[in-house]
CSV table of C-alpha atoms and ligand atoms in Angstrom, one decimal:
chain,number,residue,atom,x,y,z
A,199,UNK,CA,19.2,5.2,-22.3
A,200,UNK,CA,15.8,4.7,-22.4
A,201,UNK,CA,14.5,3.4,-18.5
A,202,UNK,CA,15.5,5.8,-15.8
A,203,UNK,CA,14.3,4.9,-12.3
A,204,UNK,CA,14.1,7.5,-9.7
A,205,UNK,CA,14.4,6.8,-6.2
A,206,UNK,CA,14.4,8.8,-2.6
A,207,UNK,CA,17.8,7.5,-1.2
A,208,UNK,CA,16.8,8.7,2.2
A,209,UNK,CA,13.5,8.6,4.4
A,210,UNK,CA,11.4,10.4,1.8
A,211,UNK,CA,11.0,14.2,0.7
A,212,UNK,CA,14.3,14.3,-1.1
A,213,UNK,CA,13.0,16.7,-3.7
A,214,UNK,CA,12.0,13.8,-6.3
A,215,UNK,CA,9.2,15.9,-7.8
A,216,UNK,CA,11.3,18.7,-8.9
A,217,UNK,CA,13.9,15.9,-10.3
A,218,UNK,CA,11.3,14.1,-12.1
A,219,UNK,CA,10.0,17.6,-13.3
A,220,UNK,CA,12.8,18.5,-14.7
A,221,UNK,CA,13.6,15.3,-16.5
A,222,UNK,CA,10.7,14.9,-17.5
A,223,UNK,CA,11.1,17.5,-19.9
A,224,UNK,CA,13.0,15.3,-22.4
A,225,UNK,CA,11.6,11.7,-21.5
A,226,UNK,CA,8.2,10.3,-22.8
A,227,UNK,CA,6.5,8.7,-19.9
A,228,UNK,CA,6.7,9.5,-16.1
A,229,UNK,CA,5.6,6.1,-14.4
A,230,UNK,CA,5.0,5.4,-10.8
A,231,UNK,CA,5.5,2.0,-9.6
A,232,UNK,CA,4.6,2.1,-5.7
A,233,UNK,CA,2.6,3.5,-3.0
A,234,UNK,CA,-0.3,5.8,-3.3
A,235,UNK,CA,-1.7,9.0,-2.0
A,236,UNK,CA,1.0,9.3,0.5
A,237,UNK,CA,3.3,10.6,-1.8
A,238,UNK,CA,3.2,14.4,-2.0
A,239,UNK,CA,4.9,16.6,-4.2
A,240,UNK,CA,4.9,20.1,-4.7
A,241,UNK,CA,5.9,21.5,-7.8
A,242,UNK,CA,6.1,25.7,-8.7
A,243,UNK,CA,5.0,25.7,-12.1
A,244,UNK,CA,5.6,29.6,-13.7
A,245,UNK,CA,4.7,30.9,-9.8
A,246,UNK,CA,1.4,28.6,-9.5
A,247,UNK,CA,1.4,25.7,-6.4
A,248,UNK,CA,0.6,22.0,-7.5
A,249,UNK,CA,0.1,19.7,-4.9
A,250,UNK,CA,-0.4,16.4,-6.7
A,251,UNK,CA,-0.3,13.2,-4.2
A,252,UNK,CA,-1.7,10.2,-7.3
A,253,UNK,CA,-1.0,11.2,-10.5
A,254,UNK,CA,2.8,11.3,-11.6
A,255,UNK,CA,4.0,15.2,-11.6
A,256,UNK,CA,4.5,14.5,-15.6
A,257,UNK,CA,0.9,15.2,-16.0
A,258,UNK,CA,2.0,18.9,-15.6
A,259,UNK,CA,4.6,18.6,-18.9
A,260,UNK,CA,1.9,16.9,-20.6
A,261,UNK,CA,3.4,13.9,-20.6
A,262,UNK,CA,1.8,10.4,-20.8
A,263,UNK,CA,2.0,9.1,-17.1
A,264,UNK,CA,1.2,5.6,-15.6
A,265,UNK,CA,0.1,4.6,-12.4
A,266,UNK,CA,1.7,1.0,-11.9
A,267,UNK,CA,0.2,-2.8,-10.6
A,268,UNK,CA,2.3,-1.6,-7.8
A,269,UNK,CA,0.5,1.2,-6.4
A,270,UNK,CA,-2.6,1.9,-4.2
A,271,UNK,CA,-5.4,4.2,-5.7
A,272,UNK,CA,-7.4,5.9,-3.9
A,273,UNK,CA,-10.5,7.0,-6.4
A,274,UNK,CA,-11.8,9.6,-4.9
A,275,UNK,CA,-8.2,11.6,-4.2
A,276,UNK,CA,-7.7,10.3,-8.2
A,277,UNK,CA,-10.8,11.9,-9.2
A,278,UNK,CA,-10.3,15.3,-7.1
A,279,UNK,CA,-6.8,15.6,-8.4
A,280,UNK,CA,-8.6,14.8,-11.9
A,281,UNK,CA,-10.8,18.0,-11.2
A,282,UNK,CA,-8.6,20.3,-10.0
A,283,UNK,CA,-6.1,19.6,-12.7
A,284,UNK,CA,-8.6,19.8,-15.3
A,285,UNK,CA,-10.1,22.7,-14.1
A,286,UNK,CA,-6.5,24.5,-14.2
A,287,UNK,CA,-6.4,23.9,-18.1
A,288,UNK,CA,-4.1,21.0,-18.0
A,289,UNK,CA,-5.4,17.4,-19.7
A,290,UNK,CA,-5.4,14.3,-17.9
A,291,UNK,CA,-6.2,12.2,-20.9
A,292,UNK,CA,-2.6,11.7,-20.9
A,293,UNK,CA,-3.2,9.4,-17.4
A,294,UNK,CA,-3.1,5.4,-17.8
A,295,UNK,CA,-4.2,3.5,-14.7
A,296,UNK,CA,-3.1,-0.4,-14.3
A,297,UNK,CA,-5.7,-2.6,-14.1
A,298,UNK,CA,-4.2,-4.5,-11.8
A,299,UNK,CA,-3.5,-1.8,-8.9
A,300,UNK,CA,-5.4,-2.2,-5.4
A,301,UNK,CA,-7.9,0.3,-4.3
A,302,UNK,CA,-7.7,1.9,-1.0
A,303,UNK,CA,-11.3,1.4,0.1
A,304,UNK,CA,-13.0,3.9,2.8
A,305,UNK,CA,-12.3,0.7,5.6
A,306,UNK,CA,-8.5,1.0,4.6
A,307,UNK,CA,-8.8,4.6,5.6
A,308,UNK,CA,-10.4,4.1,8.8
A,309,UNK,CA,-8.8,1.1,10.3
A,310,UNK,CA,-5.0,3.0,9.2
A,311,UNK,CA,-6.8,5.5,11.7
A,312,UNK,CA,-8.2,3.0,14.5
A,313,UNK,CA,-4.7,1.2,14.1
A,314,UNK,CA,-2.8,4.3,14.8
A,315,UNK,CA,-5.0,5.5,17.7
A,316,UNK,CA,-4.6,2.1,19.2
A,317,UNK,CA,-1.0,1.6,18.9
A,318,UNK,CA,-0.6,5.2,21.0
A,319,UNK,CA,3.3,5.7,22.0
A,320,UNK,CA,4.4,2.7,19.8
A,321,UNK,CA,2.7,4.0,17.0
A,322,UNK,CA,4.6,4.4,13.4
A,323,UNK,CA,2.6,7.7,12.6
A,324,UNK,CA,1.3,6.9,9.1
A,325,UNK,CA,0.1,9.5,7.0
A,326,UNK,CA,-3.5,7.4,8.0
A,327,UNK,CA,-4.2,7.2,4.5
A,328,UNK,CA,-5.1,3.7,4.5
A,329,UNK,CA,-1.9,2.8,2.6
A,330,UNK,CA,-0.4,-0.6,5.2
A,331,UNK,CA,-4.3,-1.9,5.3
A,332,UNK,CA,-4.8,-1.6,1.9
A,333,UNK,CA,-1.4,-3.0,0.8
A,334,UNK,CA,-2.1,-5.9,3.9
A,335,UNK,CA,-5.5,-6.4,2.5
A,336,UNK,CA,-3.6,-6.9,-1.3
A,337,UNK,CA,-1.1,-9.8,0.3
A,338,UNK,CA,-4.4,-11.7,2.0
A,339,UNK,CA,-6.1,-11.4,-1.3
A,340,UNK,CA,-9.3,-9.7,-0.2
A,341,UNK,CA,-8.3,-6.7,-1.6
A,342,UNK,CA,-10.3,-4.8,-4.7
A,343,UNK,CA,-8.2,-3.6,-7.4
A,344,UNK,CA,-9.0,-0.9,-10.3
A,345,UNK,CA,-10.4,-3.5,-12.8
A,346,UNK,CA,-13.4,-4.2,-10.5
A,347,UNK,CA,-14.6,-0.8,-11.6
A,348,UNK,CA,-15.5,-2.2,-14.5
A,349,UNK,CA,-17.8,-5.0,-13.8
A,350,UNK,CA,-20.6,-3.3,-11.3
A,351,UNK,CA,-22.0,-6.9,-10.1
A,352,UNK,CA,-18.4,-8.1,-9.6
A,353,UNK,CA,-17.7,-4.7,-7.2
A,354,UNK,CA,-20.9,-4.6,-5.6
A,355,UNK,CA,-20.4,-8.4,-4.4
A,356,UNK,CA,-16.6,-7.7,-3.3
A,357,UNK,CA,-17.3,-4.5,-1.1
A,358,UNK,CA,-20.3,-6.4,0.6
A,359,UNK,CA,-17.7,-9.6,1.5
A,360,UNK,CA,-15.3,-7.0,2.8
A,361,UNK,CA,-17.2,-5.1,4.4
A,362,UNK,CA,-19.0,-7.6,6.2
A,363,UNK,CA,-15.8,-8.6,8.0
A,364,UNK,CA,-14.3,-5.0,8.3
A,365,UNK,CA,-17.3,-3.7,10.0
A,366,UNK,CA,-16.4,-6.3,12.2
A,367,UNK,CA,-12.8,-5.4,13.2
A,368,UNK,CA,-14.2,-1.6,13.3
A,369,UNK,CA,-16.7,-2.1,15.9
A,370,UNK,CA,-15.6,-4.9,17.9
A,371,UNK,CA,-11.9,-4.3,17.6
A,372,UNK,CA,-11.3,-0.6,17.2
A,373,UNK,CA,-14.6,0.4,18.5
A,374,UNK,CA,-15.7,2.2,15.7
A,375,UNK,CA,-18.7,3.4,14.3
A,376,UNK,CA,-19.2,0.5,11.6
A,377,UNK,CA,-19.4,1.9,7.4
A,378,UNK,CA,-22.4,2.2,5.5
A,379,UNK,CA,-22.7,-0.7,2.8
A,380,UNK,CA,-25.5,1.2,0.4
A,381,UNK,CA,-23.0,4.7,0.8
A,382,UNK,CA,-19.9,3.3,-0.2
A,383,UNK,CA,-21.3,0.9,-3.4
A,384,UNK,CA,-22.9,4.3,-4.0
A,385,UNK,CA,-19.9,6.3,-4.1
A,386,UNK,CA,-17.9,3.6,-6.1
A,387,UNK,CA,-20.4,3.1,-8.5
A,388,UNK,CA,-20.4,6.7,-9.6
A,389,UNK,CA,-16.6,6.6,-9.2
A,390,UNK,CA,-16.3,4.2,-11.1
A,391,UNK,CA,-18.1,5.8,-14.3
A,392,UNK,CA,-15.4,8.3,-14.6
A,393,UNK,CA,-12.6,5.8,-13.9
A,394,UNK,CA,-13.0,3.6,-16.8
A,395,UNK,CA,-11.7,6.2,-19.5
A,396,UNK,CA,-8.0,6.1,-17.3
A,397,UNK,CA,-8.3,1.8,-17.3
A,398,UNK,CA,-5.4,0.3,-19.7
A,399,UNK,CA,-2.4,-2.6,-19.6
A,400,UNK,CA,-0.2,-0.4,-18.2
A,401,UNK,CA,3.5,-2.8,-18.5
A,402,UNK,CA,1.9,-3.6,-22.3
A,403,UNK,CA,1.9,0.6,-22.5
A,404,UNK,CA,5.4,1.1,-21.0
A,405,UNK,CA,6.9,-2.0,-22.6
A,406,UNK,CA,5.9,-0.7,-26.1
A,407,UNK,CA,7.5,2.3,-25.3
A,408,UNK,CA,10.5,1.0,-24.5
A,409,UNK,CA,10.7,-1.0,-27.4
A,410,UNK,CA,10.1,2.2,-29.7
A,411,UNK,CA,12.8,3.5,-27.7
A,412,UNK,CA,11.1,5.9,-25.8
A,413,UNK,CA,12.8,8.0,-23.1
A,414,UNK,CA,10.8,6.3,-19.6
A,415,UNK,CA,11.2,7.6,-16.2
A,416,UNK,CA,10.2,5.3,-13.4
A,417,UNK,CA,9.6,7.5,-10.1
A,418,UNK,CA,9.3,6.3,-6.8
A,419,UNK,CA,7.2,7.3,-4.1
A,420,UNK,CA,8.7,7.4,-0.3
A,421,UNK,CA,12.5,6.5,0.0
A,422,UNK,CA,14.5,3.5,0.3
A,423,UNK,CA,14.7,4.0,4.1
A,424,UNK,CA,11.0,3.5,4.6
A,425,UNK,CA,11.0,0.4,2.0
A,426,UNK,CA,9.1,-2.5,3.4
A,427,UNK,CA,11.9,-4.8,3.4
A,428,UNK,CA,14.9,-2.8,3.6
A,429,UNK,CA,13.8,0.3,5.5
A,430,UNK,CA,13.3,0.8,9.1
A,431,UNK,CA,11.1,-1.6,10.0
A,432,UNK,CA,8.6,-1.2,11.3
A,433,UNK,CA,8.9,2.3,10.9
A,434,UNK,CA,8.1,2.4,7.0
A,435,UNK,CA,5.6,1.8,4.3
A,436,UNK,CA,3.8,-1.0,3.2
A,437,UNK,CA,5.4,-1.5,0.1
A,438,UNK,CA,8.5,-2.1,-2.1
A,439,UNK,CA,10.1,1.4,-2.2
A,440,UNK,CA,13.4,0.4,-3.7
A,441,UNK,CA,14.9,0.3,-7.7
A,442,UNK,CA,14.3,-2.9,-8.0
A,443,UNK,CA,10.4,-3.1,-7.4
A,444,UNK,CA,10.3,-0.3,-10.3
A,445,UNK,CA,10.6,-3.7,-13.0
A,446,UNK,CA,7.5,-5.5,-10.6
A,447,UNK,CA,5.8,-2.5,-10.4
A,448,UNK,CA,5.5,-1.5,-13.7
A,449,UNK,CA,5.6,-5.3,-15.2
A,450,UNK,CA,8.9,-5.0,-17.2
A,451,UNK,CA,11.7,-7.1,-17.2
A,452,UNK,CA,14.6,-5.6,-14.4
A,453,UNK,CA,17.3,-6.0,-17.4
A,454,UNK,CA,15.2,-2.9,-19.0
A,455,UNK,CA,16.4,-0.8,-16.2
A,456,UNK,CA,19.3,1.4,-18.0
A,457,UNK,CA,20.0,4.2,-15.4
A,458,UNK,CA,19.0,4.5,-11.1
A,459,UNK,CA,19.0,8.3,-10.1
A,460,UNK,CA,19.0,8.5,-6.1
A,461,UNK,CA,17.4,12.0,-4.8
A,462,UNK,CA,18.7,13.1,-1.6
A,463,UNK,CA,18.6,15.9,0.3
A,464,UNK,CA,22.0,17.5,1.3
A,465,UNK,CA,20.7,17.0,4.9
A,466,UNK,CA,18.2,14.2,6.3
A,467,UNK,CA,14.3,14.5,7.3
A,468,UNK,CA,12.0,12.3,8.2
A,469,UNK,CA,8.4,12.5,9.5
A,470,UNK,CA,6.8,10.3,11.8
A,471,UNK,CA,8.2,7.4,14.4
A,472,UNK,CA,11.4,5.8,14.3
A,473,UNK,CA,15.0,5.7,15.0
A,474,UNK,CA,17.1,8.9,13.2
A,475,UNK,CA,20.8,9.2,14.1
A,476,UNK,CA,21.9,12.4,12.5
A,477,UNK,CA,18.6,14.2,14.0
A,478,UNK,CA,20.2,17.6,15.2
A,479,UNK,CA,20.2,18.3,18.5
A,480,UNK,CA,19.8,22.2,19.8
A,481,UNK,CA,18.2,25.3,17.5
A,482,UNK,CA,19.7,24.4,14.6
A,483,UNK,CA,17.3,21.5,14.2
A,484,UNK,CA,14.7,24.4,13.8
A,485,UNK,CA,16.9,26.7,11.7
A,486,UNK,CA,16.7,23.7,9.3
A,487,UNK,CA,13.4,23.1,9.6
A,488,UNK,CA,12.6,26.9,9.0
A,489,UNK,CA,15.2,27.4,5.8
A,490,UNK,CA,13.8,24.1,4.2
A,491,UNK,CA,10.4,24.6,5.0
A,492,UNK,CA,10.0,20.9,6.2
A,493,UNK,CA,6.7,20.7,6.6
A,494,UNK,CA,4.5,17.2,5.1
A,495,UNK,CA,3.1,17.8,1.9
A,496,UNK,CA,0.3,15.4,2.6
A,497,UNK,CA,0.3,15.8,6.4
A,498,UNK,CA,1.4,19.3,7.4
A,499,UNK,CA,3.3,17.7,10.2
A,500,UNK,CA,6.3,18.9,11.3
A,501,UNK,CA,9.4,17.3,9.6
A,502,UNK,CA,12.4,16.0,11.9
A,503,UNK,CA,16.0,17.5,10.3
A,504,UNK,CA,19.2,16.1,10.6
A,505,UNK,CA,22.5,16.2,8.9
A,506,UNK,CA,23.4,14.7,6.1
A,507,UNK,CA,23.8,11.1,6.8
A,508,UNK,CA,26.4,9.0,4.9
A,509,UNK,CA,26.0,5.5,6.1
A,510,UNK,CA,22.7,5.6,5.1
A,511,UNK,CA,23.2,7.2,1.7
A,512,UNK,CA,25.8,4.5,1.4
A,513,UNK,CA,23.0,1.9,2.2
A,514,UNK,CA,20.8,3.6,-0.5
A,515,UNK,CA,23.7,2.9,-2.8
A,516,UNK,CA,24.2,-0.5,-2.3
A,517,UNK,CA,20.2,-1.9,-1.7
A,518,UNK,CA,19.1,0.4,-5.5
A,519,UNK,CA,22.0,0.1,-7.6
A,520,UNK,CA,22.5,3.9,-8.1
A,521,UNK,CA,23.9,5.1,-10.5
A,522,UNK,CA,24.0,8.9,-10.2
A,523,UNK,CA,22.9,11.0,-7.5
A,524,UNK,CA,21.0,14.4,-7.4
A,525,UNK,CA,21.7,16.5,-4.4
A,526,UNK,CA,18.9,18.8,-3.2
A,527,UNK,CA,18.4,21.6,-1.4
A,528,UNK,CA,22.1,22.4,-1.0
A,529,UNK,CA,21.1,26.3,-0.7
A,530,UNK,CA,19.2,24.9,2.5
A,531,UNK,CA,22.8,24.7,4.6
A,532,UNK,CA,24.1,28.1,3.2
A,533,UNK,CA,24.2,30.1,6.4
A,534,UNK,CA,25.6,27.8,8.3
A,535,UNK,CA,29.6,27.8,9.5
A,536,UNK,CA,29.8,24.7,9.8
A,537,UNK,CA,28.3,21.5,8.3
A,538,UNK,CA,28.5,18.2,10.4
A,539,UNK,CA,28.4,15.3,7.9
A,540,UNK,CA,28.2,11.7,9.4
A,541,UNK,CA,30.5,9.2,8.1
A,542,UNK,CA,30.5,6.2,10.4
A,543,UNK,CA,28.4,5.1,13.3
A,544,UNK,CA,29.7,4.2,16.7
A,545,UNK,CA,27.7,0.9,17.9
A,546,UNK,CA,26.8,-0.1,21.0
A,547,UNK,CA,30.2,-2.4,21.2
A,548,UNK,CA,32.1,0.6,20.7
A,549,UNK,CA,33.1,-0.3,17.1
A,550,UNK,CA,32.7,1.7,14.3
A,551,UNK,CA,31.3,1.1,10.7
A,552,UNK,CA,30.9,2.7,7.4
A,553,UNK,CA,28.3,0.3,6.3
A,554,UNK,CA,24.5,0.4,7.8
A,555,UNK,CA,23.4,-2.1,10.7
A,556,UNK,CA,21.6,-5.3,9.5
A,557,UNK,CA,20.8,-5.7,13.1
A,558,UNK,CA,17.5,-3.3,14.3
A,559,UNK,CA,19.0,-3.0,17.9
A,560,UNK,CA,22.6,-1.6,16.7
A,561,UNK,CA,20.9,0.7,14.5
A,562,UNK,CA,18.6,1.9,17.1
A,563,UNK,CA,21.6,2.6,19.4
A,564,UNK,CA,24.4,3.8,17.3
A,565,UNK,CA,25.6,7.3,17.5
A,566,UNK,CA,26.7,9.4,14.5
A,567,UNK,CA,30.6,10.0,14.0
A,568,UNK,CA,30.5,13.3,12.3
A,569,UNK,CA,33.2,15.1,10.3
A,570,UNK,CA,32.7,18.9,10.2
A,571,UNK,CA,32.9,20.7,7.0
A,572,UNK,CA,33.3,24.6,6.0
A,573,UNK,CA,30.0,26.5,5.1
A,574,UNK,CA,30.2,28.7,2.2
A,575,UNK,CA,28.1,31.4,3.3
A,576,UNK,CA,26.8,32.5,-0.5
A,577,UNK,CA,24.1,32.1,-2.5
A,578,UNK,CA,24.6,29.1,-4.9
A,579,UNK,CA,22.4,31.0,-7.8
A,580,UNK,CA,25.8,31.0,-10.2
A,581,UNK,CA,26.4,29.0,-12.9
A,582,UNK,CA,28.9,27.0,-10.8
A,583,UNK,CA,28.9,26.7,-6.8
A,584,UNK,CA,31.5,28.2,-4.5
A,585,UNK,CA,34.1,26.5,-3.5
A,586,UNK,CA,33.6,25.5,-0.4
A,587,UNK,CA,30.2,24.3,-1.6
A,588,UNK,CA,31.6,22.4,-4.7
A,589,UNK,CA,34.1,20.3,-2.0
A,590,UNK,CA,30.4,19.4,0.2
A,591,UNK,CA,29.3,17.8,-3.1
A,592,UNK,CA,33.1,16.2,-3.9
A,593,UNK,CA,33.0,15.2,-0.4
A,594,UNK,CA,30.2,13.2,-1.0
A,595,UNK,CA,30.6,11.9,-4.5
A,596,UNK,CA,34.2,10.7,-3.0
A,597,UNK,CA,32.6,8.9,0.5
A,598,UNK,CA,29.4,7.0,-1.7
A,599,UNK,CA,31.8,6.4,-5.3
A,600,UNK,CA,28.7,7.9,-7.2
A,601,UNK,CA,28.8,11.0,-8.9
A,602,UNK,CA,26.8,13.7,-8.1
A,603,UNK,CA,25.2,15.3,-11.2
A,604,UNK,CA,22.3,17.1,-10.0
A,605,UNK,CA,22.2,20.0,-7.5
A,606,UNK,CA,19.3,21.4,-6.3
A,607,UNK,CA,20.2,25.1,-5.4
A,608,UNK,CA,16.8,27.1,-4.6
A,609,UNK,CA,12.8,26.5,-4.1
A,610,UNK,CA,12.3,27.3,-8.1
A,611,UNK,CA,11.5,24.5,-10.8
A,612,UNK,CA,15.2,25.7,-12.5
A,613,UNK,CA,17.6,25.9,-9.7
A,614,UNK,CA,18.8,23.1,-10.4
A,615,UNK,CA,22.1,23.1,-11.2
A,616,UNK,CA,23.9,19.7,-13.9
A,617,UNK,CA,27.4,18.9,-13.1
A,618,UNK,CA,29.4,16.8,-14.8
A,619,UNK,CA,30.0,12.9,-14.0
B,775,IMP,P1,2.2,5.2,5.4
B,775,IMP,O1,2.9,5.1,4.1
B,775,IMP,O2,1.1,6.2,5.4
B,775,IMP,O3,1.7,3.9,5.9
B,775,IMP,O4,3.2,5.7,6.5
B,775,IMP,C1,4.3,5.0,7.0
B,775,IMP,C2,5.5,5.8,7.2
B,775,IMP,O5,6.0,6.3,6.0
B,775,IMP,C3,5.3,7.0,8.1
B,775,IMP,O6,6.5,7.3,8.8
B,775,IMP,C4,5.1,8.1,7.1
B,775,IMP,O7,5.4,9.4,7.7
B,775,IMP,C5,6.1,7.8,6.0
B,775,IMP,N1,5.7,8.3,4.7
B,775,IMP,C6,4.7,7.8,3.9
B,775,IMP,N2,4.7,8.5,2.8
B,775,IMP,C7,5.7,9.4,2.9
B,775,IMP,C8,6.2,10.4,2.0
B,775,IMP,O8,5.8,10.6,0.8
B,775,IMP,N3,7.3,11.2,2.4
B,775,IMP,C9,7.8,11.0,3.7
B,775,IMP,N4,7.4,10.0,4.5
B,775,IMP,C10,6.3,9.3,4.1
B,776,MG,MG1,6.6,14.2,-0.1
């Protein structure tokens, strides 16, 4: 089973790094096929802190890792992360970057900023990273993508066409202290020198593999509900954030997609704008927040907590294909009572449904129909979970038809515990 894809079935921060970390033990490559340096993970490897927000988390098995056509690069967070894994004794010459992916560009960075500041109450609180201009930028076809490090005269000529027009939009629209032509091909230039050595065909690299049948893991950044097409728009990213945009974003074929592993979290957050039905209402939205330390990797903000949320997973199901699901952070919800779990939403008509809106406008107005389970009241550090525990999992293998075979029980890279299908 040699093409695994990993995907965040909810709004992001599901705990994928510590799933990909731990399969990535037996697999070969750990590829990322979207988005860029707003991913964040935090992995505890033997009591040292890695955040990495670029480069896959396989770096830190040693593995060989790609970054995809599909995602946004950000040199000069790919070069930091570079140095500060380096300078912890772990190699990066294990690190392939496509050729083909877009470069978020120091404009990207400050219009995603300008944008935001603009926008004011109807903002979608991005993590202002450049990301949505960078990924708008790819879709006009201005953008500048890795392989342009390679040719100085080629770069130098693209960043003074872009910026001649971005300086533009920074002062007259945003009003905005216009960027420094001379600085920035500076900067790149230099960048660009260490670069090179990470440059390679990236879906030639990963289809080889596959056809040596190599063990490949395909991890995705975000979740499903902030996927550009399918998510809550406009609340999401600015790419493709579902299963399916693994085969673009690698370049593979989508028939060399064996297995789709959906991370979620045994209750919901999300960060930044946007509708969120299950978001708890009262002190127990803090007691979450407090237990599962939900605070943004990349952002520090504060993440919003709600109970699990079954429709959605049920969307997550359906729009990825999954096949299996890990549950995390099940030890989250262990001194609770009681644990609401929504299984339908009430719309606006007064009907109910099991299956998520298509339309924005009943999704923004539905209201969670929860169904309460028993808490357990234990810590879940045994080799198998307490009962009452074991029937919140059963519960939700039985609702979504998916087995559950991952269960994340506690903060550490091994409390994690496999169940069988
Ligand atoms: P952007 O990806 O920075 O443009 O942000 C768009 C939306 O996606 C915002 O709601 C962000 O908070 C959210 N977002 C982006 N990356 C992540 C992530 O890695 N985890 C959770 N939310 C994210
Ligand atoms: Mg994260």
């Amino acid at each position: 089973m040699p093409a695994t894809v990993i995907v965040g079935a909810q709004w992001g921060d599901e705990g994928k790094g510590k799933i990909v970390d731990l399969l990535a033990q037996d697999s070969d490559l750990v590829c990322r096929y979207q988005g860029g340096p707003n991913a964040g993970h935090t992995i505890v490897v033997d009591g040292e802190t890695f955040k990495i927000r670029q480069i896959p988390s396989g770096v830190l098995r040693g593995k060989t890792c790609v970054i995809g056509a599909g995602c946004v690069v950000d040199p000069e967070v790919f070069l930091t992360e570079v140095d500060e894994l380096e300078s912890r004794g772990l190699s990066t010459r294990t690190v392939h970057l496509s050729g083909e992916a877009h470069l978020i560009m120091p404009w990207h960075v400050a219009i995603d900023q300008a944008s935001e500041r603009r926008l004011g109450n109807l903002q979608i609180g991005t993590t202002k990273r450049g990301i949505g201009p960078c990924y708008a930028d790819k879709a006009a076809r201005l953008g500048i993508r890795v392989q342009d490090l390679l040719d100085p005269k080629i770069l130098r000529q693209k960043i003074e066409v872009a910026l001649a027009e971005k300086n533009v939009w920074l002062e007259r629209v945003y009003g905005v202290p216009p960027l420094n032509l001379e600085e920035i091909a500076g900067n790149l230039e230099s960048f660009a020198q260490r670069i090179r050595s990470y440059v390679s065909d990236t879906s030639l690299l990963v289809d080889r593999a596959l056809h040596e049948g190599r063990e490949v893991l395909l991890e995705g950044a975000q979740g499903t509900l902030l996927d550009l097409d399918h998510g809550t728009y406009p609340f999401v990213t600015s790419s493709n954030t579902v299963a399916g945009n693994a085969a673009t974003g690698i370049g593979i074929g989508p028939n060399r997609i064996d297995r789709v592993l959906g991370v979620t979290k045994a209750y919901v957050t999300r960060v930044g704008e946007g509708p969120f039905p299950t978001e708890i209402e009262g002190p127990d939205q803090e007691r979450v927040r407090d237990l599962g330390g939900e605070y943004g990797t990349v952002t520090g903000r504060t993440r919003r907590c709600g109970w699990l949320d079954l429709v959605a997973l049920r969307f997550a199901v359906r729009v990825n294909g999954i096949t299996s699901l890990a549950l995390t952070k099940l030890d989250v919800l262990s001194s609770f009572d009681e644990i609401p779990v929504c299984v339908r939403y009430r719309l606006p008509d007064r009907s109910e449904t099991e299956d998520f809106p298509a339309h924005q406008s009943d999704f923004h107005h539905c209201a969670p129909v929860f169904e309460t389970l028993a808490g357990w009241n234990e810590d879940l550090t045994g080799s198998a979970l307490p009962g009452a525990a074991a029937d919140y999992v059963s519960f939700v293998s039985d609702a979504l038809d998916v087995p559950v075979t991952l269960v994340g029980t506690g903060a550490s890279r091994d409390a994690v515990l496999s169940l069988q299908p």
